[in-house]
Each structure stands twice: as structure tokens, then as C-alpha cells.
Tab-separated table of C-alpha atoms in Angstrom:
chain	number	residue	atom	x	y	z
A	15	MET	CA	43.187	-26.638	46.952
A	16	LYS	CA	45.156	-25.800	43.871
A	17	GLY	CA	48.451	-24.065	44.429
A	18	PHE	CA	49.380	-20.798	42.909
A	19	ILE	CA	51.510	-20.873	39.783
A	20	LEU	CA	54.021	-18.063	39.808
A	21	LYS	CA	54.792	-16.550	36.439
A	22	GLU	CA	58.424	-16.207	35.512
A	23	PRO	CA	59.476	-12.583	36.161
A	24	PRO	CA	60.566	-10.524	33.155
A	25	SER	CA	64.235	-10.297	32.336
A	26	LEU	CA	66.292	-7.291	33.330
A	27	ARG	CA	66.900	-6.439	29.681
A	28	PHE	CA	63.163	-6.457	28.938
A	29	SER	CA	62.446	-4.270	31.982
A	30	LEU	CA	65.143	-1.771	31.029
A	31	CYS	CA	63.905	-1.628	27.443
A	32	LEU	CA	60.342	-1.049	28.585
A	33	LEU	CA	61.442	1.661	31.016
A	34	PHE	CA	63.580	3.374	28.404
A	35	ILE	CA	60.887	3.284	25.707
A	36	THR	CA	58.290	4.631	28.149
A	37	ALA	CA	60.578	7.482	29.198
A	38	VAL	CA	61.388	8.360	25.590
A	39	GLY	CA	57.696	8.254	24.670
A	40	LEU	CA	56.743	10.582	27.516
A	41	ILE	CA	59.529	12.998	26.619
A	42	LEU	CA	58.400	12.964	22.978
A	43	ILE	CA	54.753	13.616	23.886
A	44	VAL	CA	55.630	16.502	26.212
A	45	SER	CA	58.078	17.960	23.697
A	46	LEU	CA	55.545	17.832	20.875
A	47	GLY	CA	52.906	19.433	23.101
A	48	ILE	CA	55.212	22.309	23.994
A	49	ALA	CA	56.412	22.641	20.393
A	50	GLY	CA	52.823	22.659	19.136
A	51	HIS	CA	51.810	25.402	21.554
A	52	LEU	CA	54.835	27.549	20.692
A	53	MET	CA	54.269	26.980	16.978
A	54	GLU	CA	50.613	27.996	17.243
A	55	GLN	CA	51.499	31.177	19.127
A	56	HIS	CA	54.156	31.987	16.538
A	57	LEU	CA	51.716	31.426	13.666
A	58	LEU	CA	49.083	33.608	15.342
A	59	ARG	CA	51.564	36.457	15.848
A	60	GLN	CA	52.916	36.044	12.332
A	61	THR	CA	49.413	36.098	10.860
A	62	GLN	CA	48.421	39.170	12.864
A	63	GLU	CA	51.523	41.062	11.757
A	64	GLY	CA	50.893	40.007	8.181
A	65	LEU	CA	47.302	41.277	8.286
A	66	LYS	CA	48.485	44.697	9.468
A	67	LYS	CA	50.361	45.067	6.187
A	68	GLU	CA	47.972	43.193	3.904
A	69	ILE	CA	44.903	45.204	4.858
A	70	PHE	CA	46.392	48.404	3.432
A	71	LEU	CA	47.733	46.652	0.320
A	72	SER	CA	44.443	44.903	-0.370
A	73	TYR	CA	42.493	48.107	0.268
A	74	ALA	CA	44.696	49.897	-2.264
A	75	LEU	CA	43.815	47.129	-4.711
A	76	LEU	CA	40.106	47.718	-4.029
A	77	GLU	CA	40.561	51.433	-4.688
A	78	SER	CA	42.246	50.699	-7.994
A	79	ARG	CA	39.440	48.328	-9.034
A	80	ASN	CA	36.639	50.645	-7.918
A	81	PRO	CA	37.674	54.304	-7.518
A	82	GLY	CA	35.328	56.830	-5.979
A	83	PRO	CA	34.335	58.092	-2.518
A	84	TRP	CA	32.533	56.083	0.148
A	85	HIS	CA	29.108	57.409	1.026
A	86	LEU	CA	25.698	56.361	2.302
A	87	GLN	CA	22.417	56.540	0.468
A	88	GLY	CA	19.772	55.755	3.018
A	89	ASP	CA	20.852	52.474	4.637
A	90	ALA	CA	23.035	51.400	1.711
A	91	LEU	CA	26.805	51.773	1.319
A	92	TYR	CA	28.194	53.032	-1.980
A	93	LYS	CA	31.663	53.219	-3.484
A	94	GLY	CA	31.356	55.932	-6.088
A	95	GLU	CA	28.285	54.932	-8.077
A	96	VAL	CA	28.470	51.244	-7.124
A	97	LYS	CA	26.207	49.887	-4.418
A	98	ILE	CA	27.977	47.515	-2.068
A	99	ASP	CA	26.108	44.267	-1.513
A	100	GLN	CA	26.785	40.542	-1.704
A	101	HIS	CA	26.970	40.744	-5.504
A	102	TYR	CA	29.923	43.150	-5.348
A	103	PRO	CA	32.534	41.299	-7.494
A	104	VAL	CA	35.688	43.072	-6.313
A	105	LEU	CA	35.809	41.234	-2.976
A	106	GLY	CA	36.133	37.860	-4.667
A	107	GLU	CA	38.982	39.130	-6.839
A	108	ILE	CA	40.899	40.497	-3.855
A	109	ALA	CA	40.262	37.353	-1.781
A	110	ALA	CA	41.640	35.204	-4.599
A	111	ILE	CA	44.805	37.316	-4.706
A	112	THR	CA	45.407	37.633	-0.941
A	113	GLY	CA	44.028	34.286	0.227
A	114	GLU	CA	42.279	36.054	3.121
A	115	MET	CA	38.642	36.504	4.132
A	116	ILE	CA	37.247	39.950	3.240
A	117	THR	CA	34.128	41.809	4.378
A	118	LEU	CA	32.621	45.254	3.809
A	119	PHE	CA	30.411	46.817	6.464
A	120	CYS	CA	27.769	49.497	6.122
A	121	ARG	CA	28.313	51.113	9.495
A	122	ASP	CA	28.516	47.965	11.698
A	123	THR	CA	26.494	45.607	9.478
A	124	ARG	CA	28.022	43.123	7.053
A	125	VAL	CA	26.763	43.797	3.540
A	126	ALA	CA	29.345	41.920	1.433
A	127	THR	CA	31.689	39.120	2.501
A	128	THR	CA	33.637	36.090	1.366
A	129	ILE	CA	32.951	34.313	4.690
A	130	ARG	CA	30.337	31.596	4.397
A	131	ASP	CA	28.393	29.507	6.866
A	132	GLU	CA	28.190	25.730	7.038
A	133	LYS	CA	25.574	25.710	4.274
A	134	GLY	CA	27.807	27.740	1.974
A	135	GLN	CA	25.741	30.910	2.320
A	136	PRO	CA	27.476	34.306	2.781
A	137	ILE	CA	27.273	35.648	6.324
A	138	VAL	CA	25.648	39.037	5.711
A	139	GLY	CA	23.256	41.127	7.765
A	140	THR	CA	25.115	40.375	10.990
A	141	LYS	CA	26.785	42.907	13.256
A	142	ALA	CA	30.431	43.507	14.051
A	143	PRO	CA	31.539	42.914	17.661
A	144	PRO	CA	30.870	45.947	19.931
A	145	GLU	CA	34.569	46.453	20.708
A	146	VAL	CA	35.311	46.663	16.994
A	147	GLY	CA	32.522	49.187	16.383
A	148	ALA	CA	33.683	51.319	19.303
A	149	LYS	CA	37.251	51.435	17.973
A	150	VAL	CA	36.647	51.785	14.224
A	151	LEU	CA	33.300	53.585	13.989
A	152	GLY	CA	33.530	55.491	17.259
A	153	GLN	CA	37.178	56.546	17.125
A	154	GLY	CA	37.868	56.225	13.401
A	155	GLU	CA	40.920	54.018	14.009
A	156	CYS	CA	42.023	50.589	12.813
A	157	TYR	CA	41.327	47.536	14.924
A	158	PHE	CA	43.661	44.538	15.111
A	159	GLY	CA	42.924	41.498	17.215
A	160	HIS	CA	40.825	38.354	17.661
A	161	THR	CA	37.078	38.316	17.082
A	162	PHE	CA	34.372	35.684	16.673
A	163	ILE	CA	32.381	35.430	13.453
A	164	ALA	CA	29.432	33.028	13.436
A	165	GLY	CA	30.873	31.454	16.583
A	166	LYS	CA	34.313	30.811	15.082
A	167	PRO	CA	37.528	32.617	16.085
A	168	TYR	CA	39.330	34.800	13.568
A	169	ILE	CA	42.482	36.892	13.528
A	170	THR	CA	41.239	40.177	12.159
A	171	ALA	CA	42.073	43.643	10.892
A	172	TYR	CA	39.443	46.386	10.421
A	173	LEU	CA	39.930	49.614	8.497
A	174	PRO	CA	37.511	52.595	8.751
A	175	LEU	CA	35.764	53.690	5.546
A	176	LYS	CA	35.247	57.441	5.524
A	177	ASN	CA	33.153	59.711	3.307
A	178	PRO	CA	34.512	62.990	1.884
A	179	GLU	CA	33.415	64.795	5.070
A	180	GLY	CA	35.628	62.503	7.197
A	181	GLU	CA	32.736	60.588	8.756
A	182	THR	CA	33.205	56.853	9.194
A	183	VAL	CA	30.397	55.213	7.236
A	184	GLY	CA	31.618	51.641	7.202
A	185	MET	CA	34.473	49.212	7.728
A	186	TYR	CA	36.772	47.106	5.598
A	187	PHE	CA	37.670	43.734	7.120
A	188	LEU	CA	40.522	41.347	6.411
A	189	GLY	CA	40.907	38.160	8.431
A	190	GLN	CA	41.906	34.540	8.698
A	191	SER	CA	40.229	31.687	10.527
A	192	ILE	CA	42.182	30.415	13.523
A	193	GLU	CA	40.921	26.934	12.642
A	194	HIS	CA	42.867	27.160	9.362
A	195	ILE	CA	45.969	28.180	11.288
A	196	GLN	CA	45.517	25.199	13.609
A	197	GLU	CA	45.138	22.922	10.592
A	198	ALA	CA	48.409	24.277	9.227
A	199	LYS	CA	50.016	23.662	12.613
A	200	LEU	CA	48.687	20.099	12.693
A	201	ALA	CA	50.024	19.403	9.206
A	202	SER	CA	53.426	20.784	10.178
A	203	LEU	CA	53.473	18.765	13.412
A	204	THR	CA	52.535	15.624	11.493
A	205	ARG	CA	55.502	16.110	9.180
A	206	GLN	CA	57.801	16.790	12.126
A	207	LEU	CA	56.445	13.786	14.019
A	208	SER	CA	57.108	11.516	11.041
A	209	VAL	CA	60.721	12.628	10.722
A	210	THR	CA	61.367	12.898	14.461
A	211	GLY	CA	59.582	9.635	15.229
A	212	LEU	CA	61.624	7.673	12.680
A	213	SER	CA	64.888	9.237	13.859
A	214	LEU	CA	63.976	8.633	17.487
A	215	PHE	CA	62.980	5.030	16.782
A	216	LEU	CA	66.295	4.260	15.095
A	217	GLY	CA	68.238	6.119	17.768
A	218	THR	CA	66.358	4.301	20.525
A	219	LEU	CA	67.149	0.921	18.984
A	220	LEU	CA	70.865	1.722	18.856
A	221	LEU	CA	70.892	3.018	22.421
A	222	LEU	CA	68.956	0.018	23.665
A	223	LEU	CA	71.354	-2.387	22.001
A	224	PHE	CA	74.343	-0.627	23.545
A	225	PHE	CA	73.118	0.249	27.015
A	226	THR	CA	71.059	-2.823	27.795
A	227	LYS	CA	73.903	-5.101	26.766
A	228	SER	CA	76.473	-3.144	28.801
A	229	ILE	CA	74.205	-3.171	31.853
A	230	THR	CA	72.686	-6.648	31.669
A	231	GLU	CA	75.757	-8.626	30.563
A	232	PRO	CA	77.437	-8.470	34.023
A	233	PHE	CA	74.172	-9.641	35.611
A	234	SER	CA	73.977	-12.500	33.126
A	235	GLN	CA	77.541	-13.511	34.014
A	236	VAL	CA	76.772	-13.569	37.734
A	237	THR	CA	73.501	-15.479	37.380
A	238	GLY	CA	75.132	-17.963	34.971
A	239	ALA	CA	78.006	-18.532	37.393
A	240	CYS	CA	75.563	-19.099	40.255
A	241	ARG	CA	73.762	-21.767	38.219
A	242	GLU	CA	77.027	-23.552	37.441
A	243	ILE	CA	78.115	-23.497	41.101
A	244	ALA	CA	74.705	-24.828	42.138
A	245	ARG	CA	75.280	-27.739	39.728
A	246	GLY	CA	78.602	-28.527	41.458
A	247	ASN	CA	80.997	-26.801	39.115
A	248	TRP	CA	83.171	-25.201	41.809
A	249	GLY	CA	85.849	-24.174	39.365
A	250	ILE	CA	83.798	-21.216	38.251
A	251	ARG	CA	85.480	-17.929	39.069
A	252	LEU	CA	84.132	-14.474	38.326
A	253	MET	CA	86.239	-11.563	37.267
A	254	PRO	CA	85.756	-8.264	39.161
A	255	GLN	CA	82.463	-6.774	38.079
A	256	ARG	CA	81.713	-3.343	36.678
A	257	PHE	CA	79.237	-2.635	39.451
A	258	LYS	CA	80.169	-2.818	43.142
A	259	GLU	CA	76.802	-4.293	44.027
A	260	LEU	CA	77.396	-7.197	41.630
A	261	ASP	CA	80.766	-7.960	43.257
A	262	ILE	CA	78.980	-8.250	46.599
A	263	ILE	CA	76.214	-10.436	45.154
A	264	ALA	CA	78.749	-12.677	43.451
A	265	ALA	CA	80.811	-13.109	46.632
A	266	VAL	CA	77.801	-13.839	48.817
A	267	SER	CA	76.287	-16.221	46.290
A	268	TYR	CA	79.554	-18.098	45.878
A	269	THR	CA	79.949	-18.505	49.641
A	270	HIS	CA	76.319	-19.477	50.146
A	271	LEU	CA	76.375	-22.096	47.399
A	272	THR	CA	79.814	-23.663	47.969
A	273	LEU	CA	80.281	-23.855	51.754
A	274	PRO	CA	77.372	-26.214	52.488
A	275	THR	CA	78.603	-28.537	49.767
A	276	ILE	CA	82.213	-28.494	51.056
A	277	TYR	CA	81.133	-29.246	54.633
A	278	SER	CA	78.931	-32.073	53.505
A	279	VAL	CA	81.947	-33.714	51.933
């Protein structure tokens, strides 16, 4: 029967380096996860606060481009004499200026929008979420919050469109895709990871060189002395060690290796 061949155990320096690198890696992963979550929440809040201001500014821009009252003619929404449908050019102009998604609703139905589906077609003819309709159409107030459009999450702001009699006949929407915010977060994290990772790598190398040498050198001295004593070099003497445990190991090893040899003489 073949005997077992025992592999040489790893050195103390290698084990310490591996332990240190693993600990640093785990700390970095956890830190980036927490930082990413906090960054995303900050971006969401920042975007929502920005929309609260932008919706009124962009609506004022729409009014300047197309003055006139909002009103219904049958099932169609009009701004002055202009019928609002997907060919309404003002939305594209405002979207280009603000960088946001814009939609006009006739009551709760999308009739003109800059939001497009996966095929590049405008998402029109669909309904606003019930909670939005209840707030804007039912109460005549603005709505700020998160909604889903074509299955995708958006940070949104809705403004009621009222006719001269004060009746809400439609809604003006301004929003931003949360996916775009997450992409911005990912890009920012990638930049941070590049800088932090390089700094951490260099810092880890310096720490490893310093700490592993300061910790493993006394062990190397003790193990080297034990080898010399085992070869018969009894003149080896060890200076007091940095670690108490090493002093004990050195004393025991010296006694264990030298006494049998002395008695045999």
C-alpha cells in the first residue's frame, strides 16, 4: 500500500498575507455595497427634488411656446387651437432642453409623450396609474413619487391641466427612469472602485511588507535556530523575543534538542 505524501504546509507569511487580503477584500465589498445603496438613495431624493422645481419651469416653457387655454373637444385635448397628439412638436423641444421624459394626458390617457418602448414606438393610449389619477384628476393637485410606465420604474411629477372653468382636463408629466439613475450610480461606483482599488492595492502591499516582516521575522529566527541546534550547533543563542509565546517555544525547543545530545556524550 502506498503511503500518504504530506504536502509542505504554507509559510506563516503566506497565511498572513492571504488572511489580510481576504479581510481587506471583504471590507471593500461591504463598503462598496453600503456606499452604492446610500448613493442610489441620495440620487433618487435629489432627482425627486429636482423634478418638483423642473416641472413648473418646463411647464412655463410650454406655455411660452404654445399659449392658450386647455380644453376638451370630444375626446381630444387642445391647447388653444392646437390639438395635442403624438405629433405635438413642443414636447420634443422641452425634453431636449430639460433632459427629462415628458408626457401630456387627456384626462388619464397618454396622448403625447417622449417615452418610447423597446421598439422605439411612443407609449401612447395607455392609462396613468390609479393613484395618480385620484390625486391629480380627482383632487386637482400635483403628484410626486414613483410610478411604473410600461413595466419600468420612474421618478415622476404630475401637474393638473385645467380649463378656464377650473376643471382638470388632463395632466402634464415630467419624469426620469430609475434605470438611468442606476446606470449613473454604476458609472460613479466604477470610477470610485478604480481609484479606491488602486489606492487600496498599493496600501495593502506596503502594510503587508511591514506587518508580515515584523510578525514573521521572530518566527523565522526561532525556527532557524532550532534547525542549527538540531544539526549540533549548540552555540546558537536567541535574544529575547518580541512575543512571549516565542520565548517559551524557543526555551522548550532548546532544552528538547540539546539535553538528549549532552547526555549521550
